[in-house]
Amino acid sequence: MATDPNFWPDYLEQHRNPTNRALHVAGTLSAAALLGVGLARRDWRALVAAPLVGYGAAWLGHFLVERNRPKTLDAPLASLAADVRMAGLAMTGQLAREYRRYGIPDRPGLVIRQRPPSAPALEPVRSNDRRG
């Protein structure tokens, strides 16, 4: 992630759907808990389950919810670091700020447009919207 300055914004773009993000956060936290239990108890089953649970939840989010290709396939370590970063930001309520920082809508169907400071930042996109 440190070598590609576009990785984090690209990662955020791949995780716009709140359900996908929730699956990622749940998978990341569950995997961390399983890893901790596995190490503390020297239980190989928990250690094996950790990546399966973590990536399983995340990939369900990509394939069934977001319908895109997981970044893990291109950059596994950077993607893991971004998963942990996203989980931390989500748990501290700072994730929406990251989306705004990069000008990325944090929900499908929203478009961020240039606007005067007093106007709302996000507008729903409607299929019957006839504006040009």
Coordinates of N, CA, C and O in Angstrom, one line a residue:
M1 N 0.8 -1.2 0.0 CA 0.0 0.0 0.0 C 0.9 1.2 0.0 O 0.5 2.2 -0.6
A2 N 2.0 1.2 0.7 CA 2.9 2.4 0.7 C 3.5 2.7 -0.6 O 3.8 3.8 -0.9
T3 N 3.6 1.7 -1.5 CA 4.3 1.9 -2.8 C 3.3 2.5 -3.8 O 3.7 3.1 -4.7
D4 N 2.0 2.3 -3.6 CA 1.0 2.8 -4.6 C 0.1 3.7 -3.9 O -0.8 3.3 -3.1
P5 N 0.3 5.0 -4.2 CA -0.6 6.0 -3.5 C -2.1 5.9 -3.9 O -2.9 6.4 -3.2
N6 N -2.4 5.2 -5.0 CA -3.8 5.1 -5.4 C -4.4 3.8 -4.8 O -5.6 3.6 -5.0
F7 N -3.7 3.0 -4.1 CA -4.3 1.7 -3.6 C -5.4 2.0 -2.6 O -6.5 1.4 -2.8
W8 N -5.2 2.9 -1.6 CA -6.3 3.1 -0.7 C -7.5 3.7 -1.3 O -8.6 3.2 -1.0
P9 N -7.4 4.8 -2.1 CA -8.6 5.2 -2.8 C -9.3 4.2 -3.7 O -10.5 4.1 -3.7
D10 N -8.5 3.4 -4.4 CA -9.1 2.3 -5.2 C -9.7 1.3 -4.3 O -10.8 0.7 -4.6
Y11 N -9.1 1.0 -3.1 CA -9.7 0.1 -2.2 C -11.1 0.6 -1.7 O -12.1 -0.1 -1.7
L12 N -11.1 1.9 -1.3 CA -12.4 2.5 -0.9 C -13.5 2.4 -2.0 O -14.6 2.1 -1.7
E13 N -13.1 2.6 -3.2 CA -14.0 2.5 -4.3 C -14.6 1.1 -4.5 O -15.7 1.0 -4.8
Q14 N -13.8 0.1 -4.2 CA -14.2 -1.3 -4.3 C -15.1 -1.7 -3.1 O -15.7 -2.8 -3.1
H15 N -15.3 -0.8 -2.1 CA -16.0 -1.1 -0.9 C -17.1 -0.1 -0.6 O -17.3 0.4 0.5
R16 N -17.8 0.4 -1.7 CA -18.8 1.4 -1.5 C -20.1 1.0 -0.8 O -20.7 1.7 -0.1
N17 N -20.4 -0.3 -1.0 CA -21.6 -0.8 -0.4 C -21.5 -1.0 1.1 O -20.6 -1.8 1.5
P18 N -22.4 -0.5 1.9 CA -22.3 -0.6 3.4 C -22.4 -2.1 3.8 O -21.7 -2.5 4.8
T19 N -23.1 -2.9 3.1 CA -23.2 -4.3 3.5 C -21.9 -5.0 3.2 O -21.4 -5.8 4.0
N20 N -21.2 -4.7 2.1 CA -19.9 -5.2 1.9 C -18.9 -4.8 2.9 O -18.1 -5.6 3.4
R21 N -18.9 -3.5 3.3 CA -18.0 -3.1 4.4 C -18.3 -3.7 5.7 O -17.4 -4.1 6.4
A22 N -19.6 -4.0 6.0 CA -19.9 -4.6 7.2 C -19.4 -6.1 7.2 O -18.9 -6.6 8.3
L23 N -19.5 -6.7 6.1 CA -19.0 -8.1 6.0 C -17.5 -8.1 6.2 O -16.9 -9.0 6.9
H24 N -16.8 -7.1 5.6 CA -15.3 -7.0 5.8 C -14.9 -6.8 7.2 O -14.0 -7.4 7.7
V25 N -15.6 -5.8 7.9 CA -15.3 -5.5 9.3 C -15.6 -6.7 10.1 O -14.7 -7.1 11.0
A26 N -16.7 -7.4 10.0 CA -17.0 -8.6 10.8 C -16.0 -9.7 10.5 O -15.5 -10.3 11.4
G27 N -15.6 -9.9 9.2 CA -14.6 -10.9 8.9 C -13.3 -10.6 9.5 O -12.6 -11.4 10.0
T28 N -12.9 -9.3 9.4 CA -11.5 -8.9 9.9 C -11.5 -9.1 11.5 O -10.5 -9.6 12.0
L29 N -12.5 -8.6 12.1 CA -12.6 -8.7 13.6 C -12.7 -10.2 14.0 O -12.0 -10.6 15.0
S30 N -13.4 -11.0 13.3 CA -13.6 -12.4 13.7 C -12.2 -13.1 13.4 O -11.8 -14.0 14.2
A31 N -11.6 -12.8 12.3 CA -10.3 -13.4 12.0 C -9.3 -13.0 13.1 O -8.5 -13.9 13.5
A32 N -9.3 -11.8 13.5 CA -8.3 -11.4 14.5 C -8.6 -12.1 15.9 O -7.7 -12.5 16.6
A33 N -9.9 -12.3 16.2 CA -10.2 -13.0 17.4 C -9.8 -14.4 17.3 O -9.2 -15.0 18.3
L34 N -10.0 -15.1 16.2 CA -9.6 -16.5 16.0 C -8.1 -16.6 16.1 O -7.6 -17.6 16.7
L35 N -7.4 -15.7 15.5 CA -6.0 -15.7 15.5 C -5.5 -15.6 17.0 O -4.6 -16.3 17.4
G36 N -6.1 -14.6 17.7 CA -5.7 -14.5 19.1 C -6.0 -15.7 20.0 O -5.1 -16.2 20.7
V37 N -7.1 -16.3 19.8 CA -7.5 -17.5 20.5 C -6.6 -18.7 20.1 O -6.1 -19.4 21.0
G38 N -6.3 -18.8 18.8 CA -5.5 -19.8 18.3 C -4.0 -19.8 18.9 O -3.4 -20.8 19.3
L39 N -3.5 -18.6 19.0 CA -2.2 -18.4 19.5 C -2.2 -18.6 21.0 O -1.3 -19.2 21.5
A40 N -3.2 -18.1 21.7 CA -3.2 -18.2 23.2 C -3.4 -19.6 23.6 O -2.8 -20.1 24.6
R41 N -4.2 -20.4 22.9 CA -4.5 -21.7 23.3 C -3.7 -22.8 22.5 O -3.9 -24.0 22.7
R42 N -2.9 -22.3 21.6 CA -2.1 -23.2 20.7 C -3.1 -24.2 20.0 O -2.8 -25.4 19.9
D43 N -4.2 -23.6 19.5 CA -5.2 -24.4 18.8 C -5.1 -24.2 17.3 O -5.4 -23.1 16.8
W44 N -4.6 -25.2 16.6 CA -4.3 -25.0 15.2 C -5.6 -24.8 14.4 O -5.7 -24.2 13.3
R45 N -6.8 -25.3 14.9 CA -8.0 -25.2 14.2 C -8.5 -23.7 14.2 O -9.0 -23.3 13.1
A46 N -8.2 -23.0 15.2 CA -8.6 -21.6 15.2 C -7.7 -20.8 14.3 O -8.1 -19.9 13.6
L47 N -6.4 -21.2 14.2 CA -5.4 -20.6 13.3 C -5.8 -20.8 11.9 O -5.7 -19.9 11.0
V48 N -6.2 -22.0 11.6 CA -6.7 -22.3 10.2 C -8.0 -21.6 9.9 O -8.2 -21.1 8.7
A49 N -8.9 -21.5 10.8 CA -10.2 -20.9 10.6 C -10.1 -19.4 10.4 O -10.9 -18.8 9.7
A50 N -9.1 -18.7 11.0 CA -8.9 -17.3 10.9 C -9.0 -16.7 9.5 O -9.8 -15.9 9.2
P51 N -8.1 -17.2 8.6 CA -8.1 -16.6 7.3 C -9.4 -17.1 6.5 O -9.9 -16.3 5.7
L52 N -9.9 -18.3 6.8 CA -11.1 -18.7 6.1 C -12.3 -17.9 6.4 O -13.1 -17.5 5.6
V53 N -12.4 -17.6 7.7 CA -13.5 -16.7 8.2 C -13.3 -15.3 7.6 O -14.3 -14.7 7.1
G54 N -12.1 -14.8 7.8 CA -11.9 -13.4 7.4 C -12.1 -13.2 5.9 O -12.9 -12.3 5.4
Y55 N -11.4 -14.0 5.1 CA -11.6 -13.8 3.6 C -12.9 -14.3 3.1 O -13.5 -13.8 2.2
G56 N -13.5 -15.3 3.8 CA -14.8 -15.8 3.4 C -15.8 -14.7 3.5 O -16.6 -14.5 2.5
A57 N -15.9 -14.0 4.6 CA -16.8 -12.9 4.7 C -16.6 -11.8 3.7 O -17.5 -11.3 3.1
A58 N -15.3 -11.5 3.5 CA -15.0 -10.4 2.6 C -15.3 -10.8 1.2 O -15.9 -10.0 0.4
W59 N -15.0 -12.0 0.8 CA -15.3 -12.4 -0.6 C -16.8 -12.5 -0.9 O -17.3 -12.3 -2.0
L60 N -17.6 -12.9 0.2 CA -19.0 -12.9 0.0 C -19.5 -11.5 -0.3 O -20.4 -11.3 -1.2
G61 N -18.9 -10.5 0.4 CA -19.3 -9.1 0.1 C -18.9 -8.7 -1.3 O -19.7 -7.9 -1.9
H62 N -17.8 -9.2 -1.8 CA -17.4 -8.8 -3.2 C -18.3 -9.5 -4.2 O -18.8 -8.9 -5.2
F63 N -18.4 -10.8 -4.1 CA -19.1 -11.6 -5.1 C -20.6 -11.5 -5.1 O -21.2 -11.4 -6.2
L64 N -21.2 -11.4 -3.9 CA -22.6 -11.4 -3.9 C -23.2 -10.0 -3.7 O -24.4 -9.7 -4.1
V65 N -22.5 -9.1 -3.1 CA -23.1 -7.7 -2.7 C -22.5 -6.7 -3.7 O -23.3 -6.0 -4.4
E66 N -21.2 -6.5 -3.7 CA -20.6 -5.4 -4.5 C -20.5 -5.9 -6.0 O -20.4 -5.0 -6.8
R67 N -20.3 -7.1 -6.2 CA -20.2 -7.7 -7.5 C -19.0 -7.2 -8.3 O -19.0 -6.7 -9.4
N68 N -17.8 -7.2 -7.5 CA -16.6 -6.8 -8.1 C -15.5 -7.8 -7.7 O -15.7 -8.7 -6.9
R69 N -14.3 -7.6 -8.2 CA -13.2 -8.5 -7.9 C -12.4 -8.0 -6.7 O -12.0 -6.9 -6.6
P70 N -12.2 -8.9 -5.7 CA -11.4 -8.5 -4.5 C -10.0 -8.1 -4.8 O -9.3 -8.7 -5.7
K71 N -9.6 -7.0 -4.2 CA -8.2 -6.5 -4.4 C -7.2 -7.5 -3.8 O -6.0 -7.4 -4.2
T72 N -7.6 -8.4 -3.0 CA -6.7 -9.4 -2.4 C -6.0 -10.2 -3.5 O -4.9 -10.6 -3.3
L73 N -6.7 -10.4 -4.6 CA -6.2 -11.2 -5.7 C -5.0 -10.5 -6.4 O -4.1 -11.1 -6.9
D74 N -5.0 -9.2 -6.3 CA -3.9 -8.4 -6.9 C -2.8 -8.0 -6.0 O -1.6 -8.0 -6.3
A75 N -3.1 -7.7 -4.7 CA -2.1 -7.3 -3.7 C -2.5 -7.8 -2.4 O -3.2 -7.0 -1.6
P76 N -2.2 -9.0 -2.0 CA -2.7 -9.6 -0.8 C -2.3 -8.9 0.5 O -3.1 -8.7 1.4
L77 N -1.0 -8.5 0.6 CA -0.6 -7.8 1.8 C -1.1 -6.4 2.0 O -1.6 -6.0 3.1
A78 N -1.2 -5.7 0.9 CA -1.7 -4.4 0.9 C -3.2 -4.4 1.2 O -3.8 -3.6 1.9
S79 N -3.9 -5.4 0.6 CA -5.3 -5.6 0.9 C -5.6 -5.9 2.3 O -6.5 -5.4 2.9
L80 N -4.8 -6.8 2.9 CA -4.9 -7.1 4.3 C -4.7 -5.9 5.2 O -5.5 -5.6 6.1
A81 N -3.7 -5.1 4.9 CA -3.5 -3.9 5.7 C -4.7 -2.9 5.5 O -5.1 -2.3 6.5
A82 N -5.2 -2.8 4.3 CA -6.4 -1.9 4.1 C -7.6 -2.5 4.8 O -8.4 -1.7 5.3
D83 N -7.8 -3.8 4.9 CA -8.9 -4.4 5.6 C -8.8 -4.0 7.1 O -9.8 -3.6 7.7
V84 N -7.6 -4.1 7.6 CA -7.5 -3.7 9.0 C -7.7 -2.2 9.2 O -8.3 -1.8 10.2
R85 N -7.2 -1.4 8.3 CA -7.4 0.1 8.4 C -8.9 0.4 8.3 O -9.4 1.2 9.1
M86 N -9.6 -0.2 7.3 CA -11.0 0.0 7.2 C -11.8 -0.4 8.5 O -12.6 0.3 8.9
A87 N -11.4 -1.5 9.0 CA -12.1 -2.0 10.3 C -11.9 -1.0 11.4 O -12.8 -0.6 12.1
G88 N -10.6 -0.5 11.5 CA -10.3 0.5 12.6 C -11.1 1.8 12.4 O -11.7 2.4 13.3
L89 N -11.1 2.3 11.1 CA -11.9 3.5 10.8 C -13.4 3.3 11.0 O -14.0 4.2 11.6
A90 N -13.9 2.2 10.7 CA -15.3 1.9 10.9 C -15.6 1.8 12.4 O -16.7 2.4 12.8
M91 N -14.8 1.2 13.1 CA -15.0 1.1 14.6 C -14.9 2.4 15.3 O -15.6 2.6 16.4
T92 N -14.2 3.3 14.8 CA -14.0 4.6 15.4 C -14.9 5.7 14.8 O -14.8 6.9 15.2
G93 N -15.8 5.3 13.8 CA -16.7 6.3 13.2 C -16.0 7.2 12.2 O -16.6 8.3 11.9
Q94 N -14.8 6.9 11.7 CA -14.1 7.8 10.9 C -14.1 7.4 9.4 O -13.5 8.0 8.6
L95 N -14.8 6.3 9.1 CA -14.7 5.8 7.7 C -15.4 6.7 6.7 O -14.9 6.9 5.6
A96 N -16.6 7.3 7.0 CA -17.3 8.2 6.1 C -16.4 9.4 5.8 O -16.4 9.8 4.6
R97 N -15.6 9.8 6.7 CA -14.7 11.0 6.5 C -13.6 10.6 5.4 O -13.3 11.4 4.6
E98 N -13.2 9.4 5.4 CA -12.2 8.9 4.4 C -12.8 8.9 3.0 O -12.2 9.3 2.1
Y99 N -14.1 8.5 2.9 CA -14.7 8.5 1.6 C -14.9 10.0 1.2 O -14.6 10.3 0.0
R100 N -15.3 10.9 2.1 CA -15.4 12.3 1.7 C -14.0 12.9 1.3 O -13.9 13.6 0.3
R101 N -13.0 12.5 2.0 CA -11.6 13.0 1.7 C -11.2 12.7 0.3 O -10.5 13.6 -0.3
Y102 N -11.6 11.6 -0.2 CA -11.2 11.2 -1.6 C -12.3 11.5 -2.6 O -12.1 11.1 -3.8
G103 N -13.4 12.0 -2.2 CA -14.5 12.4 -3.1 C -15.2 11.1 -3.6 O -15.7 11.1 -4.7
I104 N -15.2 10.1 -2.8 CA -15.9 8.8 -3.3 C -17.2 8.7 -2.5 O -17.2 8.7 -1.3
P105 N -18.3 8.5 -3.2 CA -19.6 8.2 -2.5 C -19.5 7.0 -1.7 O -18.9 6.0 -2.2
D106 N -19.9 7.0 -0.5 CA -19.8 5.8 0.4 C -21.0 4.9 0.3 O -21.2 4.0 1.1
R107 N -21.9 5.1 -0.7 CA -23.0 4.2 -0.9 C -23.2 4.2 -2.4 O -23.1 5.2 -3.1
P108 N -23.6 3.0 -3.0 CA -24.0 3.0 -4.4 C -25.2 3.9 -4.6 O -26.0 4.1 -3.8
G109 N -25.2 4.4 -5.8 CA -26.4 5.3 -6.2 C -26.2 6.7 -5.8 O -27.1 7.5 -6.0
L110 N -25.1 7.1 -5.2 CA -24.9 8.5 -4.8 C -23.8 9.0 -5.7 O -22.8 8.3 -6.0
V111 N -23.9 10.3 -6.0 CA -22.9 11.0 -6.8 C -22.4 12.2 -6.0 O -23.3 13.0 -5.5
I112 N -21.2 12.4 -5.9 CA -20.6 13.6 -5.3 C -20.4 14.6 -6.4 O -19.6 14.3 -7.4
R113 N -20.9 15.8 -6.3 CA -20.8 16.8 -7.4 C -20.2 18.1 -6.8 O -20.3 18.3 -5.6
Q114 N -19.6 18.8 -7.7 CA -19.0 20.1 -7.2 C -20.2 21.0 -6.8 O -21.2 21.0 -7.5
R115 N -20.1 21.7 -5.7 CA -21.3 22.4 -5.2 C -20.8 23.6 -4.4 O -19.7 23.6 -3.9
P116 N -21.7 24.5 -4.2 CA -21.4 25.6 -3.2 C -21.4 25.0 -1.8 O -22.0 24.0 -1.5
P117 N -20.6 25.7 -0.9 CA -20.5 25.1 0.4 C -21.8 24.9 1.2 O -21.9 24.0 2.0
S118 N -22.8 25.6 0.9 CA -24.1 25.5 1.6 C -25.0 24.4 1.1 O -25.9 24.0 1.7
A119 N -24.6 23.8 -0.1 CA -25.5 22.8 -0.7 C -25.1 21.4 -0.1 O -24.0 21.2 0.3
P120 N -26.1 20.5 -0.1 CA -25.8 19.1 0.3 C -24.7 18.4 -0.5 O -24.7 18.7 -1.7
A121 N -23.9 17.6 0.1 CA -22.8 17.0 -0.6 C -23.2 15.8 -1.5 O -22.7 15.6 -2.6
L122 N -24.2 15.1 -1.1 CA -24.6 13.9 -1.8 C -26.1 13.9 -2.3 O -26.9 14.4 -1.6
E123 N -26.3 13.5 -3.5 CA -27.7 13.4 -4.0 C -27.9 12.0 -4.5 O -27.1 11.4 -5.1
P124 N -29.2 11.5 -4.3 CA -29.5 10.2 -4.8 C -29.6 10.2 -6.3 O -30.0 11.2 -6.9
V125 N -29.1 9.2 -7.0 CA -29.2 9.1 -8.4 C -30.5 8.3 -8.7 O -30.8 7.3 -8.2
R126 N -31.4 9.0 -9.5 CA -32.7 8.3 -9.8 C -32.7 7.9 -11.3 O -32.2 8.6 -12.2
S127 N -33.3 6.8 -11.6 CA -33.3 6.3 -13.0 C -34.1 7.2 -13.9 O -33.9 7.3 -15.0
N128 N -35.1 7.9 -13.3 CA -35.9 8.8 -14.1 C -35.4 10.3 -14.1 O -36.2 11.2 -14.5
D129 N -34.2 10.5 -13.6 CA -33.6 11.8 -13.5 C -33.3 12.2 -14.9 O -32.5 11.6 -15.6
R130 N -33.9 13.4 -15.4 CA -33.8 13.8 -16.8 C -32.8 15.0 -16.9 O -32.7 15.6 -18.0
R131 N -32.1 15.3 -15.8 CA -31.2 16.5 -16.0 C -30.1 16.1 -16.9 O -29.6 15.0 -16.9
G132 N -29.5 17.0 -17.6 CA -28.5 16.8 -18.6 C -27.2 17.1 -18.0 O -26.3 16.9 -17.6

